[in-house]
PDB file of N, CA, C and O in Angstrom:
ATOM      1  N   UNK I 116      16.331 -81.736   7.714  1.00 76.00           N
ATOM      2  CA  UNK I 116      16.186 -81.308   6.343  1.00 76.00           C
ATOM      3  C   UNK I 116      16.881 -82.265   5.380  1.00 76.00           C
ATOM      4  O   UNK I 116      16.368 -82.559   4.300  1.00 76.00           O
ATOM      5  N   UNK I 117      17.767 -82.627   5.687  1.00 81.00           N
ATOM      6  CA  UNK I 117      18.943 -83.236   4.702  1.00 81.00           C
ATOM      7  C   UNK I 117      18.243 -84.591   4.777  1.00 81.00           C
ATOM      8  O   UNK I 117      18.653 -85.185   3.780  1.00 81.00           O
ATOM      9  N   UNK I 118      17.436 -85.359   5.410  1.00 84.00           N
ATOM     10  CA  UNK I 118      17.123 -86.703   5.655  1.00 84.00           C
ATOM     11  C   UNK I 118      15.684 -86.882   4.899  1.00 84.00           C
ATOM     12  O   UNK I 118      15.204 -88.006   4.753  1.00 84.00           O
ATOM     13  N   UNK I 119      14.899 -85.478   4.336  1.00 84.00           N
ATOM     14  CA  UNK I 119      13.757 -85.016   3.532  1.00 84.00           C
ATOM     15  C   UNK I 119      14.279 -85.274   2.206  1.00 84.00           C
ATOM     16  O   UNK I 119      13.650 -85.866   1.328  1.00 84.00           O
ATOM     17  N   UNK I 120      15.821 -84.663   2.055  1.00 82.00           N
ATOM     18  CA  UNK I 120      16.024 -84.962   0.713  1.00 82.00           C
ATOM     19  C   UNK I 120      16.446 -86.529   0.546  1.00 82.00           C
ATOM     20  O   UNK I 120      16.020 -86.997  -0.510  1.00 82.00           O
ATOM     21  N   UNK I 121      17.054 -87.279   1.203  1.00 85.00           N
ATOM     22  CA  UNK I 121      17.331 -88.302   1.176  1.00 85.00           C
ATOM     23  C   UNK I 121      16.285 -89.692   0.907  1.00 85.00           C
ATOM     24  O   UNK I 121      16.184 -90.671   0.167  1.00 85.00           O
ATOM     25  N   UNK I 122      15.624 -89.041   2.031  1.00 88.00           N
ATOM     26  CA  UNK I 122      14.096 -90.407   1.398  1.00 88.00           C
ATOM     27  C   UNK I 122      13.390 -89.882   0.102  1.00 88.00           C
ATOM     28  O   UNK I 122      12.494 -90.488  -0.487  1.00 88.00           O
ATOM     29  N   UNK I 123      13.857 -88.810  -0.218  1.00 90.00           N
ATOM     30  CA  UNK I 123      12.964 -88.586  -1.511  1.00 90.00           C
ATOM     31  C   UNK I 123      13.638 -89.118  -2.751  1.00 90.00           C
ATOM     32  O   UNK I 123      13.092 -89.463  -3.798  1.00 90.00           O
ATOM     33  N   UNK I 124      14.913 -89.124  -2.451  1.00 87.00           N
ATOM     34  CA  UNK I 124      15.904 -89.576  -3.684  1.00 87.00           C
ATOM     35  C   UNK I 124      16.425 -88.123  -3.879  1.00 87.00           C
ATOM     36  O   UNK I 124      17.077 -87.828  -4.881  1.00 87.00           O
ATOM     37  N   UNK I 125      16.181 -87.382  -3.081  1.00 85.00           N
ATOM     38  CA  UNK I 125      16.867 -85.835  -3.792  1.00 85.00           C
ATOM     39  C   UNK I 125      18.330 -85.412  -3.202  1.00 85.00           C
ATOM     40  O   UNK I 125      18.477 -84.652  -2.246  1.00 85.00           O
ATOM     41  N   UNK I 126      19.312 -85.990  -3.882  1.00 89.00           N
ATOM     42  CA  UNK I 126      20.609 -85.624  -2.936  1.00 89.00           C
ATOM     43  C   UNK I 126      21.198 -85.567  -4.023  1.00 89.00           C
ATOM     44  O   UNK I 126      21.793 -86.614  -4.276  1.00 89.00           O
ATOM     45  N   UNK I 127      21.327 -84.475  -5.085  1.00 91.00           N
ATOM     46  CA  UNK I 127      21.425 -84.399  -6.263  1.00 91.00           C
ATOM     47  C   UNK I 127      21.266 -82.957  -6.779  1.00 91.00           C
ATOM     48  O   UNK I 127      21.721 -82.728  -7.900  1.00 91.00           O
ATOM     49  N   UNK I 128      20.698 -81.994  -6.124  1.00 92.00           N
ATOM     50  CA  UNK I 128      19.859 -80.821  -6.217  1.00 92.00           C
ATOM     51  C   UNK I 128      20.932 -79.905  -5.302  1.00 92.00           C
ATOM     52  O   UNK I 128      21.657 -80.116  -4.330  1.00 92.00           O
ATOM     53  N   UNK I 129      20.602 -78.723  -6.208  1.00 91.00           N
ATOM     54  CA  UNK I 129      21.215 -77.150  -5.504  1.00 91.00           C
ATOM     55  C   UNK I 129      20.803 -77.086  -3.677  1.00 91.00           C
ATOM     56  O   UNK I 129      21.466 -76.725  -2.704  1.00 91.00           O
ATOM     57  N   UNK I 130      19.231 -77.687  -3.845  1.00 93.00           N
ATOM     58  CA  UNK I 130      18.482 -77.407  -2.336  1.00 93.00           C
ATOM     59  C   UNK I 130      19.082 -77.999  -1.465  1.00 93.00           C
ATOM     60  O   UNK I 130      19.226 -77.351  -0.428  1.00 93.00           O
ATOM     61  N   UNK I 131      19.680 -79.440  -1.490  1.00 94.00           N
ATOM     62  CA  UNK I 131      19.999 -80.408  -0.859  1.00 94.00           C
ATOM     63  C   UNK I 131      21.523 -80.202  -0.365  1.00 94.00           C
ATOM     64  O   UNK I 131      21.774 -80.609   0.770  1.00 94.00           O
ATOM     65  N   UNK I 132      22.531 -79.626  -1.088  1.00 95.00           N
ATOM     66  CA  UNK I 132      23.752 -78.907  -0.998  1.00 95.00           C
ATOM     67  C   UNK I 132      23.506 -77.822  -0.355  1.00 95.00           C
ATOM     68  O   UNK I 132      24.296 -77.747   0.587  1.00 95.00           O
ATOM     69  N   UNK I 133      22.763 -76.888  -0.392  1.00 94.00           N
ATOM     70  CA  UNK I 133      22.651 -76.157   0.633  1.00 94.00           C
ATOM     71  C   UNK I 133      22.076 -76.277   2.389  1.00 94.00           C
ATOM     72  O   UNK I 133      22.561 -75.890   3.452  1.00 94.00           O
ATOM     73  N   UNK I 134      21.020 -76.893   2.079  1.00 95.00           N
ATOM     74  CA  UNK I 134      20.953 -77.390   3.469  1.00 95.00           C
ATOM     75  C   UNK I 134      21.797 -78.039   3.958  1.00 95.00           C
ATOM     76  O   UNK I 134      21.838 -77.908   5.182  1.00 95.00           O
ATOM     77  N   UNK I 135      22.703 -78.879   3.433  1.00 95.00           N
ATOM     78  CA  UNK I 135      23.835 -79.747   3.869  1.00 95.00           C
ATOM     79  C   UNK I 135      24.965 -78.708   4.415  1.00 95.00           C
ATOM     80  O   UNK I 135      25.621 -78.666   5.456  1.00 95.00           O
ATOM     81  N   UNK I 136      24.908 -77.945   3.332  1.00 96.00           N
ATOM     82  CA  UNK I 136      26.016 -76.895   3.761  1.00 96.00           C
ATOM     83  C   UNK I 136      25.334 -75.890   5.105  1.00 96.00           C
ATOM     84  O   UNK I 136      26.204 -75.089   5.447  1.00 96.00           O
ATOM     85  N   UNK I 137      24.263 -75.749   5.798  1.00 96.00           N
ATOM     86  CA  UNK I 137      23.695 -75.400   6.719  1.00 96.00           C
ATOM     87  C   UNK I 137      23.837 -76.184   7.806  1.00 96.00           C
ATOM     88  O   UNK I 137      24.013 -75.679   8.915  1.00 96.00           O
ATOM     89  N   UNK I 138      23.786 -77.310   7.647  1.00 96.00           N
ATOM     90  CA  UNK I 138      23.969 -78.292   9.047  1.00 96.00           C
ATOM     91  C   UNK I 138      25.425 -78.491   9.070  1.00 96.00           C
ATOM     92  O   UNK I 138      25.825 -78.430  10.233  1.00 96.00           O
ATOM     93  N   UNK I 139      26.339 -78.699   8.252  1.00 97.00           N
ATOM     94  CA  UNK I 139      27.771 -78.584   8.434  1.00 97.00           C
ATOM     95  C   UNK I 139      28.368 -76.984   9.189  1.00 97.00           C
ATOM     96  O   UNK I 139      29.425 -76.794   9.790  1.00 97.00           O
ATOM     97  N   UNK I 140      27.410 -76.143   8.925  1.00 97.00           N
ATOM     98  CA  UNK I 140      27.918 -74.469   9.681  1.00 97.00           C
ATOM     99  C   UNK I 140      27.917 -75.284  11.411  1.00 97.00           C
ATOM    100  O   UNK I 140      28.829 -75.365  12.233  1.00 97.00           O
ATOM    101  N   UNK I 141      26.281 -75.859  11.469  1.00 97.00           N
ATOM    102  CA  UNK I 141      26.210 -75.910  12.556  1.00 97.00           C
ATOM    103  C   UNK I 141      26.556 -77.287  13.561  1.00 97.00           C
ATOM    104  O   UNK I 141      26.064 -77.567  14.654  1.00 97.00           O
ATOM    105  N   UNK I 142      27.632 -78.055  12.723  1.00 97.00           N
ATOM    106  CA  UNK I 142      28.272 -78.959  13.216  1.00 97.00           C
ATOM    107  C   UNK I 142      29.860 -78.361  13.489  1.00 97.00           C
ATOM    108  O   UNK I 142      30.606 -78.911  14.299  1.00 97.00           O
ATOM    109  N   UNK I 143      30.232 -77.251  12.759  1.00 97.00           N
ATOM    110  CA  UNK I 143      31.322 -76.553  12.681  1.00 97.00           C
ATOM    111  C   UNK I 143      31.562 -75.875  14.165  1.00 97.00           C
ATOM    112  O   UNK I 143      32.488 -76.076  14.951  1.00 97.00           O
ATOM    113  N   UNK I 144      30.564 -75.114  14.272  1.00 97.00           N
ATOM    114  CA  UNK I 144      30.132 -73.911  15.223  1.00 97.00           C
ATOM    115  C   UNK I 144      30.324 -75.371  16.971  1.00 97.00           C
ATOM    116  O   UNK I 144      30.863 -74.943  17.992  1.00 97.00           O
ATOM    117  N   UNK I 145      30.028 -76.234  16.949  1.00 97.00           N
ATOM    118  CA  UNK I 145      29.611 -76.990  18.193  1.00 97.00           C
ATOM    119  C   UNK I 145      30.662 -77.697  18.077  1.00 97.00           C
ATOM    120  O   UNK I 145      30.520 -78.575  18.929  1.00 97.00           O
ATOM    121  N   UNK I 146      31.679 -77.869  17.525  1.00 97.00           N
ATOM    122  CA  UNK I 146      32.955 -78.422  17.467  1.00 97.00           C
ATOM    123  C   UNK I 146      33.252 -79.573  16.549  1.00 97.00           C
ATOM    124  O   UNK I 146      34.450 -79.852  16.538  1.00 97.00           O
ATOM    125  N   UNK I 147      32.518 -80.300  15.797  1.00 97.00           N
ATOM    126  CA  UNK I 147      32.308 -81.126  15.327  1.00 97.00           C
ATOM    127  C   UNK I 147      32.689 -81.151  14.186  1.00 97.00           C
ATOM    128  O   UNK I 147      31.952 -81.354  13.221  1.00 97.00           O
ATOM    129  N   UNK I 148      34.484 -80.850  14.118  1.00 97.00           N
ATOM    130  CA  UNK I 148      35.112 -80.197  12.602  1.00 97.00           C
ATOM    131  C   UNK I 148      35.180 -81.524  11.904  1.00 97.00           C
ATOM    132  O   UNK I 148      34.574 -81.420  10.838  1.00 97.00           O
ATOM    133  N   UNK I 149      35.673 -82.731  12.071  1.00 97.00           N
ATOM    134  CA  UNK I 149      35.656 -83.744  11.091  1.00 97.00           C
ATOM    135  C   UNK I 149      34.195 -84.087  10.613  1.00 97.00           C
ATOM    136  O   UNK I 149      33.965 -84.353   9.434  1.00 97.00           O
ATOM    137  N   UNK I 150      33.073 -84.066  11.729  1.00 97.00           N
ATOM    138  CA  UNK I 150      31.404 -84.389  10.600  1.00 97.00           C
ATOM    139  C   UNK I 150      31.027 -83.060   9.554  1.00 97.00           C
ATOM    140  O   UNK I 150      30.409 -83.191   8.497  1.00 97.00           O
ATOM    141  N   UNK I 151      31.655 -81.485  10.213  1.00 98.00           N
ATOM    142  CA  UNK I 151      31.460 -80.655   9.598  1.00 98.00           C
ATOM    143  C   UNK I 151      32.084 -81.058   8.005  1.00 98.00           C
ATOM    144  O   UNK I 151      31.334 -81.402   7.092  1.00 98.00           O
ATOM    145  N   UNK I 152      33.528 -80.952   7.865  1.00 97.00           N
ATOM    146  CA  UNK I 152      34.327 -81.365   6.582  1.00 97.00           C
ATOM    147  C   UNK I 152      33.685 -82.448   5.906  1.00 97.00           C
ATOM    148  O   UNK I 152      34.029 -82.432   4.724  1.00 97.00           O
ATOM    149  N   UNK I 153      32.689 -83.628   6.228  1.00 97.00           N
ATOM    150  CA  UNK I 153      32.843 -84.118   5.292  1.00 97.00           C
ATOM    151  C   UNK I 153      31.359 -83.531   4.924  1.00 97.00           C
ATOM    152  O   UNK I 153      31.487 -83.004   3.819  1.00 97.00           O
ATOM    153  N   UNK I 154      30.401 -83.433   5.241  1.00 97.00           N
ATOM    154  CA  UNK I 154      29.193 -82.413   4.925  1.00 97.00           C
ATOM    155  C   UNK I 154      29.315 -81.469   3.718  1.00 97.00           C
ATOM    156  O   UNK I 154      28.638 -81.367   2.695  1.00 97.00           O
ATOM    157  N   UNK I 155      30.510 -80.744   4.216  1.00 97.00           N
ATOM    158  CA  UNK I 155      30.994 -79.665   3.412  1.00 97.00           C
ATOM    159  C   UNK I 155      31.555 -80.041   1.898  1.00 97.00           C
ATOM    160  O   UNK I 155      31.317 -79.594   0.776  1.00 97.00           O
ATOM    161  N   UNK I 156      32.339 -80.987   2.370  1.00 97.00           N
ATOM    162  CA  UNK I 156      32.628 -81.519   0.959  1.00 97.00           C
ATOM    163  C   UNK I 156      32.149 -82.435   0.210  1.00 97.00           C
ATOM    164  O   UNK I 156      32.763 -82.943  -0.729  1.00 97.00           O
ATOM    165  N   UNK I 157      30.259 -82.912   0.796  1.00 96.00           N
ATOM    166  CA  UNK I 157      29.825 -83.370   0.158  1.00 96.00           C
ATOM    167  C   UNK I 157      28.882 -82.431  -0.481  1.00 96.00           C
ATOM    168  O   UNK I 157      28.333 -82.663  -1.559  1.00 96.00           O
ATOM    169  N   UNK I 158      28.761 -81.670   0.021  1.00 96.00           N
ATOM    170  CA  UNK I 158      28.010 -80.357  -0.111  1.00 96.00           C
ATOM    171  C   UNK I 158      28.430 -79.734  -1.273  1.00 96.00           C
ATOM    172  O   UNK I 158      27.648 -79.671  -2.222  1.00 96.00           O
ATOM    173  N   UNK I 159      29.689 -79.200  -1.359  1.00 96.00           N
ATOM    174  CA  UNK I 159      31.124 -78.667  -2.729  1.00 96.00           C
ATOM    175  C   UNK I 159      30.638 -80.061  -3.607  1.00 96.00           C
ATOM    176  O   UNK I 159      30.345 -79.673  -4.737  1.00 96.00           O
ATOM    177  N   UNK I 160      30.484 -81.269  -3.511  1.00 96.00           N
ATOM    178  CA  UNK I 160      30.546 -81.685  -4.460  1.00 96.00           C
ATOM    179  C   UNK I 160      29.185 -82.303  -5.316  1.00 96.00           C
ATOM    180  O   UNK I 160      29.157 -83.142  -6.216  1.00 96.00           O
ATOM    181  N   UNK I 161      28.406 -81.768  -4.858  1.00 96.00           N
ATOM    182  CA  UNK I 161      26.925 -82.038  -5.253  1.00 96.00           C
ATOM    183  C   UNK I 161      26.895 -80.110  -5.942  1.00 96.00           C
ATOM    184  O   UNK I 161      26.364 -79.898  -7.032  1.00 96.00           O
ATOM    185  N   UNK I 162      27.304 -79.343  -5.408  1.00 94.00           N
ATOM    186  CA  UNK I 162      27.045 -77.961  -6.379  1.00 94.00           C
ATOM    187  C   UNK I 162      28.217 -78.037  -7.544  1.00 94.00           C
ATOM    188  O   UNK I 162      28.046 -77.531  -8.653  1.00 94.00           O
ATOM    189  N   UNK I 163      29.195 -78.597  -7.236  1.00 96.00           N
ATOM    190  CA  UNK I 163      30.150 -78.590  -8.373  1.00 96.00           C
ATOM    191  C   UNK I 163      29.387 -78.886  -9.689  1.00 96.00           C
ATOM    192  O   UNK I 163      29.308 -78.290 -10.764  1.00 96.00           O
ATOM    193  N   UNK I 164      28.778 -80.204  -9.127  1.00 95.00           N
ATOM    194  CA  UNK I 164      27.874 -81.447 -10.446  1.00 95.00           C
ATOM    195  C   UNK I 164      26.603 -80.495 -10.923  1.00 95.00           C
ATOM    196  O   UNK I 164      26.257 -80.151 -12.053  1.00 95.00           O
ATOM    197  N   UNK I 165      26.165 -80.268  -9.901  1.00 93.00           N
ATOM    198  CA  UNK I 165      24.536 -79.138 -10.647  1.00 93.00           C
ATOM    199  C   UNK I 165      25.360 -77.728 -11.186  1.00 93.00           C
ATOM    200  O   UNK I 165      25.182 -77.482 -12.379  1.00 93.00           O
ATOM    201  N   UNK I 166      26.172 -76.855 -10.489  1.00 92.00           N
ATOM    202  CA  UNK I 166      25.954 -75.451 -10.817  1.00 92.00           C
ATOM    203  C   UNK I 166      27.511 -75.445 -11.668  1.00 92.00           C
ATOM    204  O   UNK I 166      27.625 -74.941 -12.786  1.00 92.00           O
ATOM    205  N   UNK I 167      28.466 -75.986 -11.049  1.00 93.00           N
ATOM    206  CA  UNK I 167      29.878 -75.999 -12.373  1.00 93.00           C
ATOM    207  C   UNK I 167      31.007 -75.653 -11.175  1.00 93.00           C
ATOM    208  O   UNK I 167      30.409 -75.338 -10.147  1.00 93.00           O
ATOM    209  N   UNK I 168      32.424 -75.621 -11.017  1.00 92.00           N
ATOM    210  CA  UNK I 168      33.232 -75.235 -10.469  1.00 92.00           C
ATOM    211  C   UNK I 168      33.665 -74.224 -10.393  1.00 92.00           C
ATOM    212  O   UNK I 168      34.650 -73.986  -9.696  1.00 92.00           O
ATOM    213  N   UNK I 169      32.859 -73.084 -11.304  1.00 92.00           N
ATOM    214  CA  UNK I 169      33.283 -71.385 -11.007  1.00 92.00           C
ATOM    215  C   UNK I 169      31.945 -71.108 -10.527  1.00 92.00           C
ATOM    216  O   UNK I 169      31.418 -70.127 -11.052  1.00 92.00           O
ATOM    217  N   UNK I 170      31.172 -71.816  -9.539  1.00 89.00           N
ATOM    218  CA  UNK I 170      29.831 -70.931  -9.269  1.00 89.00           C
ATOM    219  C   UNK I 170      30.233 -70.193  -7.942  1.00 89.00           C
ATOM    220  O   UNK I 170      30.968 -70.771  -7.142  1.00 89.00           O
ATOM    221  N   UNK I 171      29.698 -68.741  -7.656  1.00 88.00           N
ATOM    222  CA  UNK I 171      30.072 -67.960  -6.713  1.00 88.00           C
ATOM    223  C   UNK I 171      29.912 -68.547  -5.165  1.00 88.00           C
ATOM    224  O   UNK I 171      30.419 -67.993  -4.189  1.00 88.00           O
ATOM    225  N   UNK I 172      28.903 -70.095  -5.092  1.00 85.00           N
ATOM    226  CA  UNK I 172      28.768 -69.799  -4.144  1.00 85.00           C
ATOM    227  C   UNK I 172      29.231 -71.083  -3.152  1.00 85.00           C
ATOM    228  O   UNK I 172      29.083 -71.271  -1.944  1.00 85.00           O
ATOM    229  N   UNK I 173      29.810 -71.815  -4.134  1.00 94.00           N
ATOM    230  CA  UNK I 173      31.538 -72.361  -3.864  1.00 94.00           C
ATOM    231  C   UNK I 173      32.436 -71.702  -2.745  1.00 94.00           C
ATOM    232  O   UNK I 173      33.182 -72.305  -1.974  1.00 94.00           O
ATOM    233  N   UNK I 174      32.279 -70.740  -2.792  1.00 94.00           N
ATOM    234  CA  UNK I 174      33.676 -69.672  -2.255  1.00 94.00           C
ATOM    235  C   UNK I 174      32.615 -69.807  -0.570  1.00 94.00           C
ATOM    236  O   UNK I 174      33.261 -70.213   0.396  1.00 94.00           O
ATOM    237  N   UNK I 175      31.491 -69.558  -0.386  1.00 94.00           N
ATOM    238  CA  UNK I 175      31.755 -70.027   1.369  1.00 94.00           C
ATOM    239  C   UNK I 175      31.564 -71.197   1.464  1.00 94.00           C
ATOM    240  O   UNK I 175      32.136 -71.077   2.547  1.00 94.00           O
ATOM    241  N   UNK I 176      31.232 -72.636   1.390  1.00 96.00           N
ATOM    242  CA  UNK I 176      31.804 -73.625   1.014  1.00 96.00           C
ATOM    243  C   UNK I 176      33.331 -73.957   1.534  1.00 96.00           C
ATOM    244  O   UNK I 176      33.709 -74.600   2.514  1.00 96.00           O
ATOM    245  N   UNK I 177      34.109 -73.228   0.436  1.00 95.00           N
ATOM    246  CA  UNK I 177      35.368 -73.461   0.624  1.00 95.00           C
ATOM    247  C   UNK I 177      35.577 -72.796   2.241  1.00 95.00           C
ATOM    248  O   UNK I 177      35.571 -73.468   3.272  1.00 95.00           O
ATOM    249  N   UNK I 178      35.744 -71.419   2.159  1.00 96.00           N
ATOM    250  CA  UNK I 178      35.343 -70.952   3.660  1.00 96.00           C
ATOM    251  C   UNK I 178      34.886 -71.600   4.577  1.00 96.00           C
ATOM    252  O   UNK I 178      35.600 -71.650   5.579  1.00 96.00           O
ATOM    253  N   UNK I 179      33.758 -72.228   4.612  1.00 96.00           N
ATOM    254  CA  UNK I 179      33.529 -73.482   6.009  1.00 96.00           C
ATOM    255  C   UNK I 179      34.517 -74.536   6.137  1.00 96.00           C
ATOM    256  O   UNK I 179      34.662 -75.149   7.195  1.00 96.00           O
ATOM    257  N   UNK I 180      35.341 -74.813   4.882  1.00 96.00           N
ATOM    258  CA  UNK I 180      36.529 -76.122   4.763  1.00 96.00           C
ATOM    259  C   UNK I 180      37.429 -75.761   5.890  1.00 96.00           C
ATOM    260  O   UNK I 180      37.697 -76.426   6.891  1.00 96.00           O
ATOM    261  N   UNK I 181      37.947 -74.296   5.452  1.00 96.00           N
ATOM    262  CA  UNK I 181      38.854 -73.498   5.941  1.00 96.00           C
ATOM    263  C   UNK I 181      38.702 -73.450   7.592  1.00 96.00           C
ATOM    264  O   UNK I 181      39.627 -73.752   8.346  1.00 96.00           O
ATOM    265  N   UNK I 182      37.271 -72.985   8.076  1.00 96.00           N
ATOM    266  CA  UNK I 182      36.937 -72.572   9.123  1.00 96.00           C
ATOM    267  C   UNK I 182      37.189 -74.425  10.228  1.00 96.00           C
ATOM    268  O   UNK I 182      37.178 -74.734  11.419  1.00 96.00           O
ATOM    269  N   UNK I 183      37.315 -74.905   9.356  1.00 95.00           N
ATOM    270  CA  UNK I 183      36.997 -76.326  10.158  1.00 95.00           C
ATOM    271  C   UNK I 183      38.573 -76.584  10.612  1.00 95.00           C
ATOM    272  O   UNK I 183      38.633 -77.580  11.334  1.00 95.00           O
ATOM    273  N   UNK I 184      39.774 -76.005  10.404  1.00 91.00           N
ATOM    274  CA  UNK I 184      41.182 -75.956  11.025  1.00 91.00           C
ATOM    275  C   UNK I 184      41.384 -75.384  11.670  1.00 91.00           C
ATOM    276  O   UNK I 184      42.519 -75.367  12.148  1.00 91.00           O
TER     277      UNK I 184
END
């Protein structure tokens, strides 16, 4: 998914942060906490830029950061 947005030029978009933030769950889940974190926080920082730093859905986001210690 994330490599759809990439050849398109779309890594910029709400859609693209979320799927990112979907493959980081499941890099999390298989042990893979340092590729998970940076996913995640590229993920946090592509919704920061589109949706703002109080958007609700930040908070699991942050939660997957968390989950990755």
């Amino acid at each position: 998914l994330v490599e759809l947005h990439v050849r398109a030029g779309d890594t910029k978009s709400e859609e693209y942060a979320s799927d990112l933030q979907l493959i980081a769950e499941c890099h999390r889940r298989q042990g893979q906490a340092e590729l998970a974190m940076r996913e995640f926080e590229e993920a946090m920082n592509v919704k920061i830029a589109v949706l703002g730093d109080h958007h609700g859905g930040l908070g699991e986001i942050y939660e997957g950061l968390g989950d990755c210690y």
